[in-house]
PDB file of C-alpha atoms in Angstrom:
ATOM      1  CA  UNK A   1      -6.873 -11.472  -2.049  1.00  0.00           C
ATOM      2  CA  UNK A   2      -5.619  -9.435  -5.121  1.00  0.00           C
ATOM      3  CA  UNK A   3      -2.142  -8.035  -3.829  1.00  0.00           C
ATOM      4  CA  UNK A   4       0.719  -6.193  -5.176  1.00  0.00           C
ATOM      5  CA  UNK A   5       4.128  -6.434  -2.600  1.00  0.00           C
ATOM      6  CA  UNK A   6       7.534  -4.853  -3.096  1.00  0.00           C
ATOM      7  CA  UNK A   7      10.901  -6.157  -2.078  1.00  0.00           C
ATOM      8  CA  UNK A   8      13.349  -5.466  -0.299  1.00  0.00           C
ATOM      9  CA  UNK A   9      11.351  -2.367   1.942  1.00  0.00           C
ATOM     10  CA  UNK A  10      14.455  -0.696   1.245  1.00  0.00           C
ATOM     11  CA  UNK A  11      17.963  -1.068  -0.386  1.00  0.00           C
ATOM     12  CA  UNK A  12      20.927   0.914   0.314  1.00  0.00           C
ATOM     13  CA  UNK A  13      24.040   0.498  -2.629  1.00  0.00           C
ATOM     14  CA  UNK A  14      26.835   1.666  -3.159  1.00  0.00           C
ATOM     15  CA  UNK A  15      27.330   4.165  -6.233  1.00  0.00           C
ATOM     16  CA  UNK A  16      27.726   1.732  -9.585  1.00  0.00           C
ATOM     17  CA  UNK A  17      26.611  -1.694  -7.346  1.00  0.00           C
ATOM     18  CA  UNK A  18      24.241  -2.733  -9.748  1.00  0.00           C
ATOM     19  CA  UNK A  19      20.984  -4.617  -8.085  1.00  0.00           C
ATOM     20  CA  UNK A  20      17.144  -5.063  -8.725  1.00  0.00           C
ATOM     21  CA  UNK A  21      14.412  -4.734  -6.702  1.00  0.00           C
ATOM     22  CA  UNK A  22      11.131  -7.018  -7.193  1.00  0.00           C
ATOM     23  CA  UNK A  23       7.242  -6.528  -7.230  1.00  0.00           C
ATOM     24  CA  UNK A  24       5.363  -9.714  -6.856  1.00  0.00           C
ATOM     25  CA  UNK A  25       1.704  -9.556  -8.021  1.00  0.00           C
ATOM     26  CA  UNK A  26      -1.303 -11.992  -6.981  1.00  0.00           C
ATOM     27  CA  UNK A  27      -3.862 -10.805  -9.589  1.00  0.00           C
ATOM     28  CA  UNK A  28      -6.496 -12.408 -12.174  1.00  0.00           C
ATOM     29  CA  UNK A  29      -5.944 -10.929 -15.494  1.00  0.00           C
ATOM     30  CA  UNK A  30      -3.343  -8.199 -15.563  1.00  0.00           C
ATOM     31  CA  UNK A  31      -4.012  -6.073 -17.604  1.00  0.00           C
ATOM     32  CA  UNK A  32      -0.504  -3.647 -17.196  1.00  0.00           C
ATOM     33  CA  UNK A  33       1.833  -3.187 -14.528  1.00  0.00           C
ATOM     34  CA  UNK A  34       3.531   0.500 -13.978  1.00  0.00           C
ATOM     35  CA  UNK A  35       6.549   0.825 -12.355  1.00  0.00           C
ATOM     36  CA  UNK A  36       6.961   5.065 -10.351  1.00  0.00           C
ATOM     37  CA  UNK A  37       9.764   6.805  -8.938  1.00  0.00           C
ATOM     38  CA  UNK A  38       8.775   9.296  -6.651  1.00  0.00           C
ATOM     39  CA  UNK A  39      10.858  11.681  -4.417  1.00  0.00           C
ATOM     40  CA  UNK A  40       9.951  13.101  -0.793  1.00  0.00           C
ATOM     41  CA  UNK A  41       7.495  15.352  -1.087  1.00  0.00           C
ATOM     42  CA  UNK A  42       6.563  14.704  -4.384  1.00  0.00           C
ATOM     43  CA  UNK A  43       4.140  12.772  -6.829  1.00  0.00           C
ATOM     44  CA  UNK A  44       4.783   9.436  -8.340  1.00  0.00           C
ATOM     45  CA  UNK A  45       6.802  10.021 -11.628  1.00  0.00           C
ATOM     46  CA  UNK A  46       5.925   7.744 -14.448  1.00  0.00           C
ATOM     47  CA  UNK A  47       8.794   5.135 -15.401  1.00  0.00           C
ATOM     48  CA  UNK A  48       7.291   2.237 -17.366  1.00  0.00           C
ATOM     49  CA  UNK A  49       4.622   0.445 -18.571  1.00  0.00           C
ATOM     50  CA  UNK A  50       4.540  -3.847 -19.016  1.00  0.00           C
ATOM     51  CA  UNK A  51       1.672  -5.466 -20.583  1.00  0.00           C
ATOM     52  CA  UNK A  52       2.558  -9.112 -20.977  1.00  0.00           C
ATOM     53  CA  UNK A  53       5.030 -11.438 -19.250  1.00  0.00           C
ATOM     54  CA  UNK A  54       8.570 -11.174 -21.782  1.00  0.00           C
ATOM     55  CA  UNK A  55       8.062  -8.018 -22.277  1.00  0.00           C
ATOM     56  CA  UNK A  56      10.724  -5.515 -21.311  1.00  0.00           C
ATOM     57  CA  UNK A  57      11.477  -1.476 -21.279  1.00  0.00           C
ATOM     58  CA  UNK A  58      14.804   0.528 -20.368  1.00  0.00           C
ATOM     59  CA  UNK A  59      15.261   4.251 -19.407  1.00  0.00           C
ATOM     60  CA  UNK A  60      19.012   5.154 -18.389  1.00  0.00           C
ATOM     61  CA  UNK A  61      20.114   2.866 -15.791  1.00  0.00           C
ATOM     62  CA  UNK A  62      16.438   1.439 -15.191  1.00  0.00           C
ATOM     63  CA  UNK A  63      15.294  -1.552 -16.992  1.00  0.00           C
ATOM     64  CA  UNK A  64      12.361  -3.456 -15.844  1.00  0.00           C
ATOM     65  CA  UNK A  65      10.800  -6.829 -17.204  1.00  0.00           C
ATOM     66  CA  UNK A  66       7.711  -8.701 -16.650  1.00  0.00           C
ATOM     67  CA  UNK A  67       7.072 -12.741 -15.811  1.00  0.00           C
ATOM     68  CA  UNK A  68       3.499 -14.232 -15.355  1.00  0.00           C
ATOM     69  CA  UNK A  69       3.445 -13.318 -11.484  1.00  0.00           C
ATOM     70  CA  UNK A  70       6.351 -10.768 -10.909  1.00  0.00           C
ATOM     71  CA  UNK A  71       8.378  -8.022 -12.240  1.00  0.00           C
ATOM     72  CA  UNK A  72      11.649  -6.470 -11.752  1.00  0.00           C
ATOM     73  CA  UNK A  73      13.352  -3.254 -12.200  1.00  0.00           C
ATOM     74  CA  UNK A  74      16.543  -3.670 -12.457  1.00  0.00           C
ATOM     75  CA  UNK A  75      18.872  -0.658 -11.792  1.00  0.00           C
ATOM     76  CA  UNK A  76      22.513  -0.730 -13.836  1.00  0.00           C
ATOM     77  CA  UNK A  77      25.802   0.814 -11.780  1.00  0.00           C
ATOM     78  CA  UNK A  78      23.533   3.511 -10.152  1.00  0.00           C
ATOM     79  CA  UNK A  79      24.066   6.830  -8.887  1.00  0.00           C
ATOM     80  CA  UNK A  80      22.946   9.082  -6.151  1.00  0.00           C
ATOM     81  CA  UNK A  81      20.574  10.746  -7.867  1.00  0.00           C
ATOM     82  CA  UNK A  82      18.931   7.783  -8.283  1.00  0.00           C
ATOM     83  CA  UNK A  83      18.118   7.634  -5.090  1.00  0.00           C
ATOM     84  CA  UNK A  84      14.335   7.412  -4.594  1.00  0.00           C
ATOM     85  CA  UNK A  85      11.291   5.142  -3.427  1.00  0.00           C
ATOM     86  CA  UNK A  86      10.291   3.024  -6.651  1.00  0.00           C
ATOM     87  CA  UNK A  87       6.684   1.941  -6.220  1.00  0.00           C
ATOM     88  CA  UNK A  88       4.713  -0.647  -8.966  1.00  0.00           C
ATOM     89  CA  UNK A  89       1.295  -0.503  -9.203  1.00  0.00           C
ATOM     90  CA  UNK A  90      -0.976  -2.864 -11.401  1.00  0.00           C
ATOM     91  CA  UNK A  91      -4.663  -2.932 -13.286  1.00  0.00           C
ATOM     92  CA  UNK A  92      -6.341  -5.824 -13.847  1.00  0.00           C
ATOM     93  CA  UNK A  93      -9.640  -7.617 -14.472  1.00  0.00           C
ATOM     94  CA  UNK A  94     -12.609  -5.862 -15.990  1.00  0.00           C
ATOM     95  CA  UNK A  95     -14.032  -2.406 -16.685  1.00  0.00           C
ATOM     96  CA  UNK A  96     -12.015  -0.558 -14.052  1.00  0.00           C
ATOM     97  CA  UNK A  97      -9.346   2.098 -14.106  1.00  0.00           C
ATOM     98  CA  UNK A  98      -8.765   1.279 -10.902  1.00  0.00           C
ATOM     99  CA  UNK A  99      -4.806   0.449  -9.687  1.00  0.00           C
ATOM    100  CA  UNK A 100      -3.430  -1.536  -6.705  1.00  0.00           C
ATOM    101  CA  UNK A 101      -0.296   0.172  -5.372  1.00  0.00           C
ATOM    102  CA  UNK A 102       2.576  -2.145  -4.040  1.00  0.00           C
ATOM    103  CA  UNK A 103       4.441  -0.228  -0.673  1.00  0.00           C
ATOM    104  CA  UNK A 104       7.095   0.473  -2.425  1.00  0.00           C
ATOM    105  CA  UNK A 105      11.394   0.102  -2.115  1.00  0.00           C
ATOM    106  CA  UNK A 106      13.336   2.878  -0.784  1.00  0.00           C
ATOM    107  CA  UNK A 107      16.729   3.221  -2.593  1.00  0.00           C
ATOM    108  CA  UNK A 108      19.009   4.963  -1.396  1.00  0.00           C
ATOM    109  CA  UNK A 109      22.614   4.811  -3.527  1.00  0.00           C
ATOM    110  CA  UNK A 110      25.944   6.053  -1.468  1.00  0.00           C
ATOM    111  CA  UNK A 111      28.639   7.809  -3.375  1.00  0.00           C
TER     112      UNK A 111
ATOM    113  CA  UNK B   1       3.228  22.240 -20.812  1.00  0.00           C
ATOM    114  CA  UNK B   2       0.627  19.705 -20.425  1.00  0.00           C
ATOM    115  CA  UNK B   3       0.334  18.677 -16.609  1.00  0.00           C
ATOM    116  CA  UNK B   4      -1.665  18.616 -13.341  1.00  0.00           C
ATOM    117  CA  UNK B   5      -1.627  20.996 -10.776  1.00  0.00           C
ATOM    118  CA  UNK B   6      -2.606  20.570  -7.536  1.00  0.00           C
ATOM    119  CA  UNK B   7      -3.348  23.702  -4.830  1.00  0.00           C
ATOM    120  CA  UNK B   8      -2.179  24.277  -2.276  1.00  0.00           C
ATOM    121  CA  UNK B   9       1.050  22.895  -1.465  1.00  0.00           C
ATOM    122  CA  UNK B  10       0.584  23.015   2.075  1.00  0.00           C
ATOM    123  CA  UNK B  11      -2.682  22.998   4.222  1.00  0.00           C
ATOM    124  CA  UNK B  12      -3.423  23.304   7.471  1.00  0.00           C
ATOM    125  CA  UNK B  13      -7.190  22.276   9.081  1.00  0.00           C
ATOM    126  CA  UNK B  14      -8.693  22.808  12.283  1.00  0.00           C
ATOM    127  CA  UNK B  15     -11.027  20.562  13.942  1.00  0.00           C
ATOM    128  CA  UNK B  16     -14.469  20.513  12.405  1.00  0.00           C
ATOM    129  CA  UNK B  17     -13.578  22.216   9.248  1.00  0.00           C
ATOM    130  CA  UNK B  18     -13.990  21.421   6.123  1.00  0.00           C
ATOM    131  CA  UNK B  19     -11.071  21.676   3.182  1.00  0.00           C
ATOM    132  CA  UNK B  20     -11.285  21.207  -0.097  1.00  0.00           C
ATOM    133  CA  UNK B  21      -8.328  20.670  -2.179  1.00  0.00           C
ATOM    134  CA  UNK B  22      -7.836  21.550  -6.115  1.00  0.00           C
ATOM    135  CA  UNK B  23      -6.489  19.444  -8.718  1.00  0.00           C
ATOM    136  CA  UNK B  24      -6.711  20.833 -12.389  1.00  0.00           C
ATOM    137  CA  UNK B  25      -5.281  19.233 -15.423  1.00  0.00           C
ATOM    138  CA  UNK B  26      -4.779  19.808 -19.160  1.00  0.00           C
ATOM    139  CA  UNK B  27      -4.141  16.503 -20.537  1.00  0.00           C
ATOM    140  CA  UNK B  28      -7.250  16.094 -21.670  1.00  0.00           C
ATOM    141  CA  UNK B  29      -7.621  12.526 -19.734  1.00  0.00           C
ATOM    142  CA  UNK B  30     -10.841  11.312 -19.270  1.00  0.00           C
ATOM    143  CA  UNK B  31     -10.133   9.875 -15.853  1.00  0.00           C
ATOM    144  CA  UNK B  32      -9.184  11.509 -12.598  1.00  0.00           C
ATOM    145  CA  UNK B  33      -8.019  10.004  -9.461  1.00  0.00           C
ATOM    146  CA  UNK B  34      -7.646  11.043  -5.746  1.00  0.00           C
ATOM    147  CA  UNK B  35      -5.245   9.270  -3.857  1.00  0.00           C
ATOM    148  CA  UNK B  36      -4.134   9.421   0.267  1.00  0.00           C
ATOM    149  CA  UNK B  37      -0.262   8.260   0.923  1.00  0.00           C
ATOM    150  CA  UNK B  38       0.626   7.800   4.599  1.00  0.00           C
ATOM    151  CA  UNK B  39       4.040   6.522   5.924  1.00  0.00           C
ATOM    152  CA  UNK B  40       4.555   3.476   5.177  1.00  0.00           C
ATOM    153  CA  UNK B  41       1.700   2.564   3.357  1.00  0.00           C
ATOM    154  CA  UNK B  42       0.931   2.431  -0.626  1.00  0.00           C
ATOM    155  CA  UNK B  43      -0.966   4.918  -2.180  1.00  0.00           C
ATOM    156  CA  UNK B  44      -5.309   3.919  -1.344  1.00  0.00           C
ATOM    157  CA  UNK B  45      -7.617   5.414  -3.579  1.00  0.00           C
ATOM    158  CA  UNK B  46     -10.093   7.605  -2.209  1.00  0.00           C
ATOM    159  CA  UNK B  47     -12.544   8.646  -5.174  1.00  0.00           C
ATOM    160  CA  UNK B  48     -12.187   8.330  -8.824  1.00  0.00           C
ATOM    161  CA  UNK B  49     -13.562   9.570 -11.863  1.00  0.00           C
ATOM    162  CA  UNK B  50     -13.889   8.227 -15.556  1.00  0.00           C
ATOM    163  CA  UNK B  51     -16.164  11.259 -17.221  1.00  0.00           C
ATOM    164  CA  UNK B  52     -17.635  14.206 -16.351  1.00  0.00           C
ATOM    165  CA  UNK B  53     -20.609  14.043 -13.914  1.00  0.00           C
ATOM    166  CA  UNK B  54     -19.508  10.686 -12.784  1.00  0.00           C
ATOM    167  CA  UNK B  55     -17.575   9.245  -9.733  1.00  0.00           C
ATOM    168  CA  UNK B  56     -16.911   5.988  -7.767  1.00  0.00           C
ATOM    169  CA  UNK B  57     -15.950   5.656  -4.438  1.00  0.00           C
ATOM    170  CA  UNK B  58     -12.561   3.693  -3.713  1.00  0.00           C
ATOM    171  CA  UNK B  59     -11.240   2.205  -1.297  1.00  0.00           C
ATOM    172  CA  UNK B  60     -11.397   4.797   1.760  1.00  0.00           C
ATOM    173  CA  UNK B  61     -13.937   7.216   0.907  1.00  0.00           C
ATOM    174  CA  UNK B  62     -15.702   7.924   4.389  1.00  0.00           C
ATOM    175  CA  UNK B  63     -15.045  11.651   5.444  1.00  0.00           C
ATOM    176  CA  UNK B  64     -14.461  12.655   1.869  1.00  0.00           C
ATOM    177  CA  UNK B  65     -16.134  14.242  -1.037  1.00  0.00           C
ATOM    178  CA  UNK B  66     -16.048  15.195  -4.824  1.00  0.00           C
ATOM    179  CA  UNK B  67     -17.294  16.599  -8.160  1.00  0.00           C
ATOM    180  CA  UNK B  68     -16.680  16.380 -11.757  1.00  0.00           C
ATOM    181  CA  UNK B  69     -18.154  19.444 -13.496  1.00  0.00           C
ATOM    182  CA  UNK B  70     -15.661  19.767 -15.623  1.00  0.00           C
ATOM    183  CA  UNK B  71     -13.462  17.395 -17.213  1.00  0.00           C
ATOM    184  CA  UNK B  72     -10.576  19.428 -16.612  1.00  0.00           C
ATOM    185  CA  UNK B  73     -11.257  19.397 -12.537  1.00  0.00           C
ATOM    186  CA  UNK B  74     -11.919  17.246  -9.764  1.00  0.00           C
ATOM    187  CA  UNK B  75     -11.552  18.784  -6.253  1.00  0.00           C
ATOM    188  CA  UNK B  76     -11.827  16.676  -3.038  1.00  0.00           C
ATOM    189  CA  UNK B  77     -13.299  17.661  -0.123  1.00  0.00           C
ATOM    190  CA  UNK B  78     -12.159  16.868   3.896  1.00  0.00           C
ATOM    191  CA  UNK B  79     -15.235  17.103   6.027  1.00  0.00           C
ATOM    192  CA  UNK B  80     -14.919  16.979   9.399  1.00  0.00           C
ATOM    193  CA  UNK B  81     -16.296  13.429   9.597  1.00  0.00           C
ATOM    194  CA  UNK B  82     -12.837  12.371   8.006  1.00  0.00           C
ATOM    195  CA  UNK B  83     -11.251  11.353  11.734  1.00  0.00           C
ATOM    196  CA  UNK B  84      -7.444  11.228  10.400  1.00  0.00           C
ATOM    197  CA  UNK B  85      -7.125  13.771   8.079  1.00  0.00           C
ATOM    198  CA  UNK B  86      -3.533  14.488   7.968  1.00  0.00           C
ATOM    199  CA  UNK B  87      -1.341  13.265   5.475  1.00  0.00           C
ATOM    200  CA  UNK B  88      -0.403  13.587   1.599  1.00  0.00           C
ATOM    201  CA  UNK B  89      -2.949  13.706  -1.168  1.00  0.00           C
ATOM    202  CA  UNK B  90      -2.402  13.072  -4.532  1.00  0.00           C
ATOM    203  CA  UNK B  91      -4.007  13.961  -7.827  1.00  0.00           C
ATOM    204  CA  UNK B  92      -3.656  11.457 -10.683  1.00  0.00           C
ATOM    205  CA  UNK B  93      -5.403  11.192 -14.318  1.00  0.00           C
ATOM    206  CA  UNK B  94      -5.670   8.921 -16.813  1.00  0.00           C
ATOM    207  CA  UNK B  95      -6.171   8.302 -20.374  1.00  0.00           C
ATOM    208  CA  UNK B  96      -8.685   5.173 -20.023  1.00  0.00           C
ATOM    209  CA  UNK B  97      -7.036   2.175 -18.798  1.00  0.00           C
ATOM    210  CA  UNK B  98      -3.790   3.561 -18.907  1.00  0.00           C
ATOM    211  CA  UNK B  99      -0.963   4.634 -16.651  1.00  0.00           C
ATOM    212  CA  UNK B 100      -2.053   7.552 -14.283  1.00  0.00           C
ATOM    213  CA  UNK B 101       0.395  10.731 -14.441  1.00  0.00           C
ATOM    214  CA  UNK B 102       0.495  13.010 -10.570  1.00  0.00           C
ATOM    215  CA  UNK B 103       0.554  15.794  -9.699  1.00  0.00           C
ATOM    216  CA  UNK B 104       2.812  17.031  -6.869  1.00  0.00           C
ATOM    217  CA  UNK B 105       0.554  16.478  -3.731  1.00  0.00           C
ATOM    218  CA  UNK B 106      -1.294  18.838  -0.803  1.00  0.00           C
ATOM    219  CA  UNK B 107       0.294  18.049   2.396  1.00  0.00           C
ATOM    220  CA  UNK B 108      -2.715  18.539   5.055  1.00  0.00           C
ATOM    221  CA  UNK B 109      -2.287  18.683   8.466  1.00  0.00           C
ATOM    222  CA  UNK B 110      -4.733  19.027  11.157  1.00  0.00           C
ATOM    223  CA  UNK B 111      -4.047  21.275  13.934  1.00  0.00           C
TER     224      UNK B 111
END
């Protein structure tokens, strides 16, 4: 079954206790993977986008990276406001728009 | 400022009653998306859209309906066969197999 699942379910840190959190994908032909932040009561913001396994993006603190059947986001000496869920979400196979959402991580990052 | 908007915030529905909830957007993206989040769960994909005049239905479309008359819009419709109504909508479009920007949600709740 084509799956996307998040790890940990959530993830408390200390402020600047670096850590990553990890989407696993079981998928034929990816096609991109995107990785959201998206506060309570709010839509998914737009992070990043991978297309092929190597590949790699940074924002800030946020850097996320691809492999042929995972990806990562890794978050650098964090802070509060970083505090959010982080969901990935892939497309894959043929002439569909359509995405599969993981469950997301729920960070939450203690002063 | 390019965006989508989404109307109302908050809704409330009675028993029986139809709803229908707005999502407008001047991005110019061919594709539009409705999504359902619930606790705990990822985001599952009620109805999309790839061009005017057209939809699919996704993956949990009983109790719900849409149109595309414009390219611009793409309201969704509760109708009171949807048994579970409450919970958060979301809006999203798309620039053809691309990542999907949101819009900041309708909270319905059935009273």
């Amino acid at each position: 079954e084509d799956q996307v699942t998040q790890s940990p379910e959530a993830l408390r840190l200390q402020e600047g206790e670096s850590s990553s959190l990890n989407c696993s994908y079981t998928v034929s032909g990816l096609r991109g993977l995107f990785w959201y932040r998206q506060d309570p009561g709010k839509g998914p913001e737009f992070l990043f986008t991978l297309y092929s396994a190597g590949e790699e993006k940074e924002k800030e603190r946020l850097k996320a990276t691809l492999t042929k059947k995972e990806s990562f986001l890794h978050i650098t000496a964090p802070k509060p406001e970083d505090s959010a869920t982080y969901l990935c979400a892939v497309i894959y196979g043929g002439a569909t728009n359509k995405l599969i959402f993981g469950t997301g991580t729920l960070l939450a990052v203690q002063p | 400022d390019g965006g989508i908007t989404q109307s109302p915030k908050y809704l409330f529905r009675k028993e029986g009653q139809n709803v229908t909830l707005s999502c407008e957007q001047n991005l110019n993206h061919d594709a539009m998306y409705w999504y359902r989040q619930d606790p705990g769960q990822g985001l599952r994909l009620i109805y999309y859209s790839q061009i005017v005049n057209d939809f699919q239905k996704g993956d949990i479309a009983e109790g719900y309906s849409v149109s595309r008359e414009k390219k611009e819009s793409f309201p969704l419709t509760v109708t009171s066969a949807q048994k579970n109504p409450t919970a958060f909508y979301l809006c999203a479009s798309s620039v053809t197999y691309n990542e999907q920007f949101f819009g900041p949600g309708t909270r319905l709740t059935v009273l």
